[in-house]
mmCIF file of the C-alpha atoms, coordinates in Angstrom:
data_MODEL
# 
_entry.id   MODEL 
# 
loop_
_atom_site.group_PDB 
_atom_site.id 
_atom_site.type_symbol 
_atom_site.label_atom_id 
_atom_site.label_alt_id 
_atom_site.label_comp_id 
_atom_site.label_asym_id 
_atom_site.label_entity_id 
_atom_site.label_seq_id 
_atom_site.pdbx_PDB_ins_code 
_atom_site.Cartn_x 
_atom_site.Cartn_y 
_atom_site.Cartn_z 
_atom_site.occupancy 
_atom_site.B_iso_or_equiv 
_atom_site.pdbx_formal_charge 
_atom_site.auth_seq_id 
_atom_site.auth_comp_id 
_atom_site.auth_asym_id 
_atom_site.auth_atom_id 
_atom_site.pdbx_PDB_model_num 
ATOM 1  C CA . THR A 1 1  ? 32.337  -22.774 24.225 1.00 0.00 ? 1  THR A CA 1 
ATOM 2  C CA . PRO A 1 2  ? 33.336  -24.023 27.670 1.00 0.00 ? 2  PRO A CA 1 
ATOM 3  C CA . HIS A 1 3  ? 30.974  -21.507 29.315 1.00 0.00 ? 3  HIS A CA 1 
ATOM 4  C CA . VAL A 1 4  ? 27.789  -23.291 28.125 1.00 0.00 ? 4  VAL A CA 1 
ATOM 5  C CA . ASP A 1 5  ? 26.451  -26.351 29.915 1.00 0.00 ? 5  ASP A CA 1 
ATOM 6  C CA . TRP A 1 6  ? 25.174  -28.239 26.849 1.00 0.00 ? 6  TRP A CA 1 
ATOM 7  C CA . THR A 1 7  ? 23.798  -31.065 29.043 1.00 0.00 ? 7  THR A CA 1 
ATOM 8  C CA . ALA A 1 8  ? 21.221  -28.827 30.754 1.00 0.00 ? 8  ALA A CA 1 
ATOM 9  C CA . GLY A 1 9  ? 17.906  -28.083 29.053 1.00 0.00 ? 9  GLY A CA 1 
ATOM 10 C CA . GLY A 1 10 ? 16.914  -28.680 25.452 1.00 0.00 ? 10 GLY A CA 1 
ATOM 11 C CA . VAL A 1 11 ? 19.756  -26.724 23.834 1.00 0.00 ? 11 VAL A CA 1 
ATOM 12 C CA . SER A 1 12 ? 22.284  -28.392 21.593 1.00 0.00 ? 12 SER A CA 1 
ATOM 13 C CA . LEU A 1 13 ? 25.023  -27.272 19.280 1.00 0.00 ? 13 LEU A CA 1 
ATOM 14 C CA . LEU A 1 14 ? 24.434  -28.885 15.866 1.00 0.00 ? 14 LEU A CA 1 
ATOM 15 C CA . THR A 1 15 ? 27.459  -29.775 13.814 1.00 0.00 ? 15 THR A CA 1 
ATOM 16 C CA . GLU A 1 16 ? 25.717  -32.002 11.246 1.00 0.00 ? 16 GLU A CA 1 
ATOM 17 C CA . ALA A 1 17 ? 22.239  -32.647 9.800  1.00 0.00 ? 17 ALA A CA 1 
ATOM 18 C CA . THR A 1 18 ? 19.955  -33.983 12.579 1.00 0.00 ? 18 THR A CA 1 
ATOM 19 C CA . GLU A 1 19 ? 16.415  -35.370 12.629 1.00 0.00 ? 19 GLU A CA 1 
ATOM 20 C CA . TRP A 1 20 ? 13.955  -32.951 14.221 1.00 0.00 ? 20 TRP A CA 1 
ATOM 21 C CA . PRO A 1 21 ? 11.081  -35.054 15.600 1.00 0.00 ? 21 PRO A CA 1 
ATOM 22 C CA . GLU A 1 22 ? 7.506   -33.835 16.037 1.00 0.00 ? 22 GLU A CA 1 
ATOM 23 C CA . THR A 1 23 ? 6.632   -33.030 19.668 1.00 0.00 ? 23 THR A CA 1 
ATOM 24 C CA . GLY A 1 24 ? 3.063   -31.787 19.221 1.00 0.00 ? 24 GLY A CA 1 
ATOM 25 C CA . ARG A 1 25 ? 4.248   -28.180 19.509 1.00 0.00 ? 25 ARG A CA 1 
ATOM 26 C CA . PRO A 1 26 ? 5.642   -25.862 16.828 1.00 0.00 ? 26 PRO A CA 1 
ATOM 27 C CA . ARG A 1 27 ? 9.344   -26.362 16.221 1.00 0.00 ? 27 ARG A CA 1 
ATOM 28 C CA . ARG A 1 28 ? 11.473  -23.345 17.111 1.00 0.00 ? 28 ARG A CA 1 
ATOM 29 C CA . ALA A 1 29 ? 15.105  -22.543 16.404 1.00 0.00 ? 29 ALA A CA 1 
ATOM 30 C CA . GLY A 1 30 ? 17.369  -19.703 17.488 1.00 0.00 ? 30 GLY A CA 1 
ATOM 31 C CA . ILE A 1 31 ? 19.987  -18.590 15.013 1.00 0.00 ? 31 ILE A CA 1 
ATOM 32 C CA . SER A 1 32 ? 22.851  -16.278 15.966 1.00 0.00 ? 32 SER A CA 1 
ATOM 33 C CA . ALA A 1 33 ? 25.529  -14.666 13.840 1.00 0.00 ? 33 ALA A CA 1 
ATOM 34 C CA . PHE A 1 34 ? 28.554  -12.862 15.226 1.00 0.00 ? 34 PHE A CA 1 
ATOM 35 C CA . GLY A 1 35 ? 30.566  -10.762 12.792 1.00 0.00 ? 35 GLY A CA 1 
ATOM 36 C CA . ILE A 1 36 ? 34.256  -10.039 13.147 1.00 0.00 ? 36 ILE A CA 1 
ATOM 37 C CA . SER A 1 37 ? 33.526  -6.305  13.020 1.00 0.00 ? 37 SER A CA 1 
ATOM 38 C CA . GLY A 1 38 ? 31.247  -6.507  16.067 1.00 0.00 ? 38 GLY A CA 1 
ATOM 39 C CA . THR A 1 39 ? 27.967  -6.917  14.239 1.00 0.00 ? 39 THR A CA 1 
ATOM 40 C CA . ASN A 1 40 ? 25.685  -9.375  16.026 1.00 0.00 ? 40 ASN A CA 1 
ATOM 41 C CA . ALA A 1 41 ? 22.324  -10.719 14.916 1.00 0.00 ? 41 ALA A CA 1 
ATOM 42 C CA . HIS A 1 42 ? 19.871  -13.170 16.462 1.00 0.00 ? 42 HIS A CA 1 
ATOM 43 C CA . THR A 1 43 ? 16.560  -14.442 15.179 1.00 0.00 ? 43 THR A CA 1 
ATOM 44 C CA . ILE A 1 44 ? 14.048  -17.048 16.313 1.00 0.00 ? 44 ILE A CA 1 
ATOM 45 C CA . LEU A 1 45 ? 12.227  -19.079 13.670 1.00 0.00 ? 45 LEU A CA 1 
ATOM 46 C CA . GLU A 1 46 ? 8.973   -20.937 14.331 1.00 0.00 ? 46 GLU A CA 1 
ATOM 47 C CA . GLN A 1 47 ? 7.371   -23.689 12.287 1.00 0.00 ? 47 GLN A CA 1 
ATOM 48 C CA . ALA A 1 48 ? 4.415   -22.399 10.226 1.00 0.00 ? 48 ALA A CA 1 
ATOM 49 C CA . PRO A 1 49 ? 0.932   -23.713 11.068 1.00 0.00 ? 49 PRO A CA 1 
ATOM 50 C CA . VAL A 1 50 ? -0.341  -26.606 9.004  1.00 0.00 ? 50 VAL A CA 1 
ATOM 51 C CA . VAL A 1 51 ? -2.668  -25.509 6.202  1.00 0.00 ? 51 VAL A CA 1 
ATOM 52 C CA . GLU A 1 52 ? -4.969  -28.049 4.626  1.00 0.00 ? 52 GLU A CA 1 
ATOM 53 C CA . ALA A 1 53 ? -4.380  -28.501 0.892  1.00 0.00 ? 53 ALA A CA 1 
ATOM 54 C CA . ALA A 1 54 ? -7.156  -27.500 -1.475 1.00 0.00 ? 54 ALA A CA 1 
ATOM 55 C CA . ALA A 1 55 ? -8.959  -30.241 -3.385 1.00 0.00 ? 55 ALA A CA 1 
ATOM 56 C CA . ALA A 1 56 ? -7.785  -30.824 -6.942 1.00 0.00 ? 56 ALA A CA 1 
ATOM 57 C CA . GLY A 1 57 ? -9.155  -28.115 -9.208 1.00 0.00 ? 57 GLY A CA 1 
ATOM 58 C CA . GLU A 1 58 ? -10.287 -25.966 -6.295 1.00 0.00 ? 58 GLU A CA 1 
ATOM 59 C CA . THR A 1 59 ? -9.009  -22.390 -6.194 1.00 0.00 ? 59 THR A CA 1 
ATOM 60 C CA . VAL A 1 60 ? -8.191  -20.920 -2.801 1.00 0.00 ? 60 VAL A CA 1 
ATOM 61 C CA . SER A 1 61 ? -7.920  -17.177 -2.327 1.00 0.00 ? 61 SER A CA 1 
ATOM 62 C CA . PRO A 1 62 ? -5.457  -15.934 0.274  1.00 0.00 ? 62 PRO A CA 1 
ATOM 63 C CA . SER A 1 63 ? -7.108  -14.399 3.360  1.00 0.00 ? 63 SER A CA 1 
ATOM 64 C CA . VAL A 1 64 ? -4.593  -11.521 3.411  1.00 0.00 ? 64 VAL A CA 1 
ATOM 65 C CA . VAL A 1 65 ? -2.868  -9.923  0.440  1.00 0.00 ? 65 VAL A CA 1 
ATOM 66 C CA . PRO A 1 66 ? -0.283  -7.201  0.982  1.00 0.00 ? 66 PRO A CA 1 
ATOM 67 C CA . VAL A 1 67 ? -0.745  -4.072  -1.126 1.00 0.00 ? 67 VAL A CA 1 
ATOM 68 C CA . VAL A 1 68 ? 2.075   -1.564  -1.524 1.00 0.00 ? 68 VAL A CA 1 
ATOM 69 C CA . LEU A 1 69 ? 1.138   2.060   -2.178 1.00 0.00 ? 69 LEU A CA 1 
ATOM 70 C CA . SER A 1 70 ? 3.564   4.726   -3.286 1.00 0.00 ? 70 SER A CA 1 
ATOM 71 C CA . ALA A 1 71 ? 3.100   8.399   -4.107 1.00 0.00 ? 71 ALA A CA 1 
ATOM 72 C CA . LYS A 1 72 ? 4.989   11.675  -4.064 1.00 0.00 ? 72 LYS A CA 1 
ATOM 73 C CA . GLY A 1 73 ? 2.937   13.132  -1.214 1.00 0.00 ? 73 GLY A CA 1 
ATOM 74 C CA . GLU A 1 74 ? 0.164   12.502  1.278  1.00 0.00 ? 74 GLU A CA 1 
ATOM 75 C CA . VAL A 1 75 ? -2.640  13.807  -1.001 1.00 0.00 ? 75 VAL A CA 1 
ATOM 76 C CA . ALA A 1 76 ? -1.525  11.596  -3.875 1.00 0.00 ? 76 ALA A CA 1 
ATOM 77 C CA . LEU A 1 77 ? -1.156  8.616   -1.516 1.00 0.00 ? 77 LEU A CA 1 
ATOM 78 C CA . ARG A 1 78 ? -4.664  9.064   -0.156 1.00 0.00 ? 78 ARG A CA 1 
ATOM 79 C CA . ALA A 1 79 ? -6.029  9.366   -3.724 1.00 0.00 ? 79 ALA A CA 1 
ATOM 80 C CA . GLN A 1 80 ? -4.242  6.149   -4.692 1.00 0.00 ? 80 GLN A CA 1 
ATOM 81 C CA . ALA A 1 81 ? -5.759  4.353   -1.674 1.00 0.00 ? 81 ALA A CA 1 
ATOM 82 C CA . GLU A 1 82 ? -9.256  5.659   -2.535 1.00 0.00 ? 82 GLU A CA 1 
ATOM 83 C CA . ARG A 1 83 ? -8.899  4.366   -6.113 1.00 0.00 ? 83 ARG A CA 1 
ATOM 84 C CA . LEU A 1 84 ? -8.014  0.929   -4.799 1.00 0.00 ? 84 LEU A CA 1 
ATOM 85 C CA . LEU A 1 85 ? -10.923 0.918   -2.316 1.00 0.00 ? 85 LEU A CA 1 
ATOM 86 C CA . SER A 1 86 ? -13.440 1.842   -5.007 1.00 0.00 ? 86 SER A CA 1 
ATOM 87 C CA . ALA A 1 87 ? -12.150 -0.779  -7.476 1.00 0.00 ? 87 ALA A CA 1 
# 
């Protein structure tokens, strides 16, 4: 677009695969999508933190595990949660 000064700042329009060098900070990318029907979306992605690999044969348990509960009503949902807590 002629309205964007691509020479100012650290923004560039990528048209082919490009090396993304380490800078000592997490890499971040903005992704935009503009639909013909007027639907617009934008998201910002950030590089995940480095996690040290476990030693061979060592089992690592995740620090957080999502648990999905489902029930027909609040009483049943609370009962389901209580069963999980007491397990």
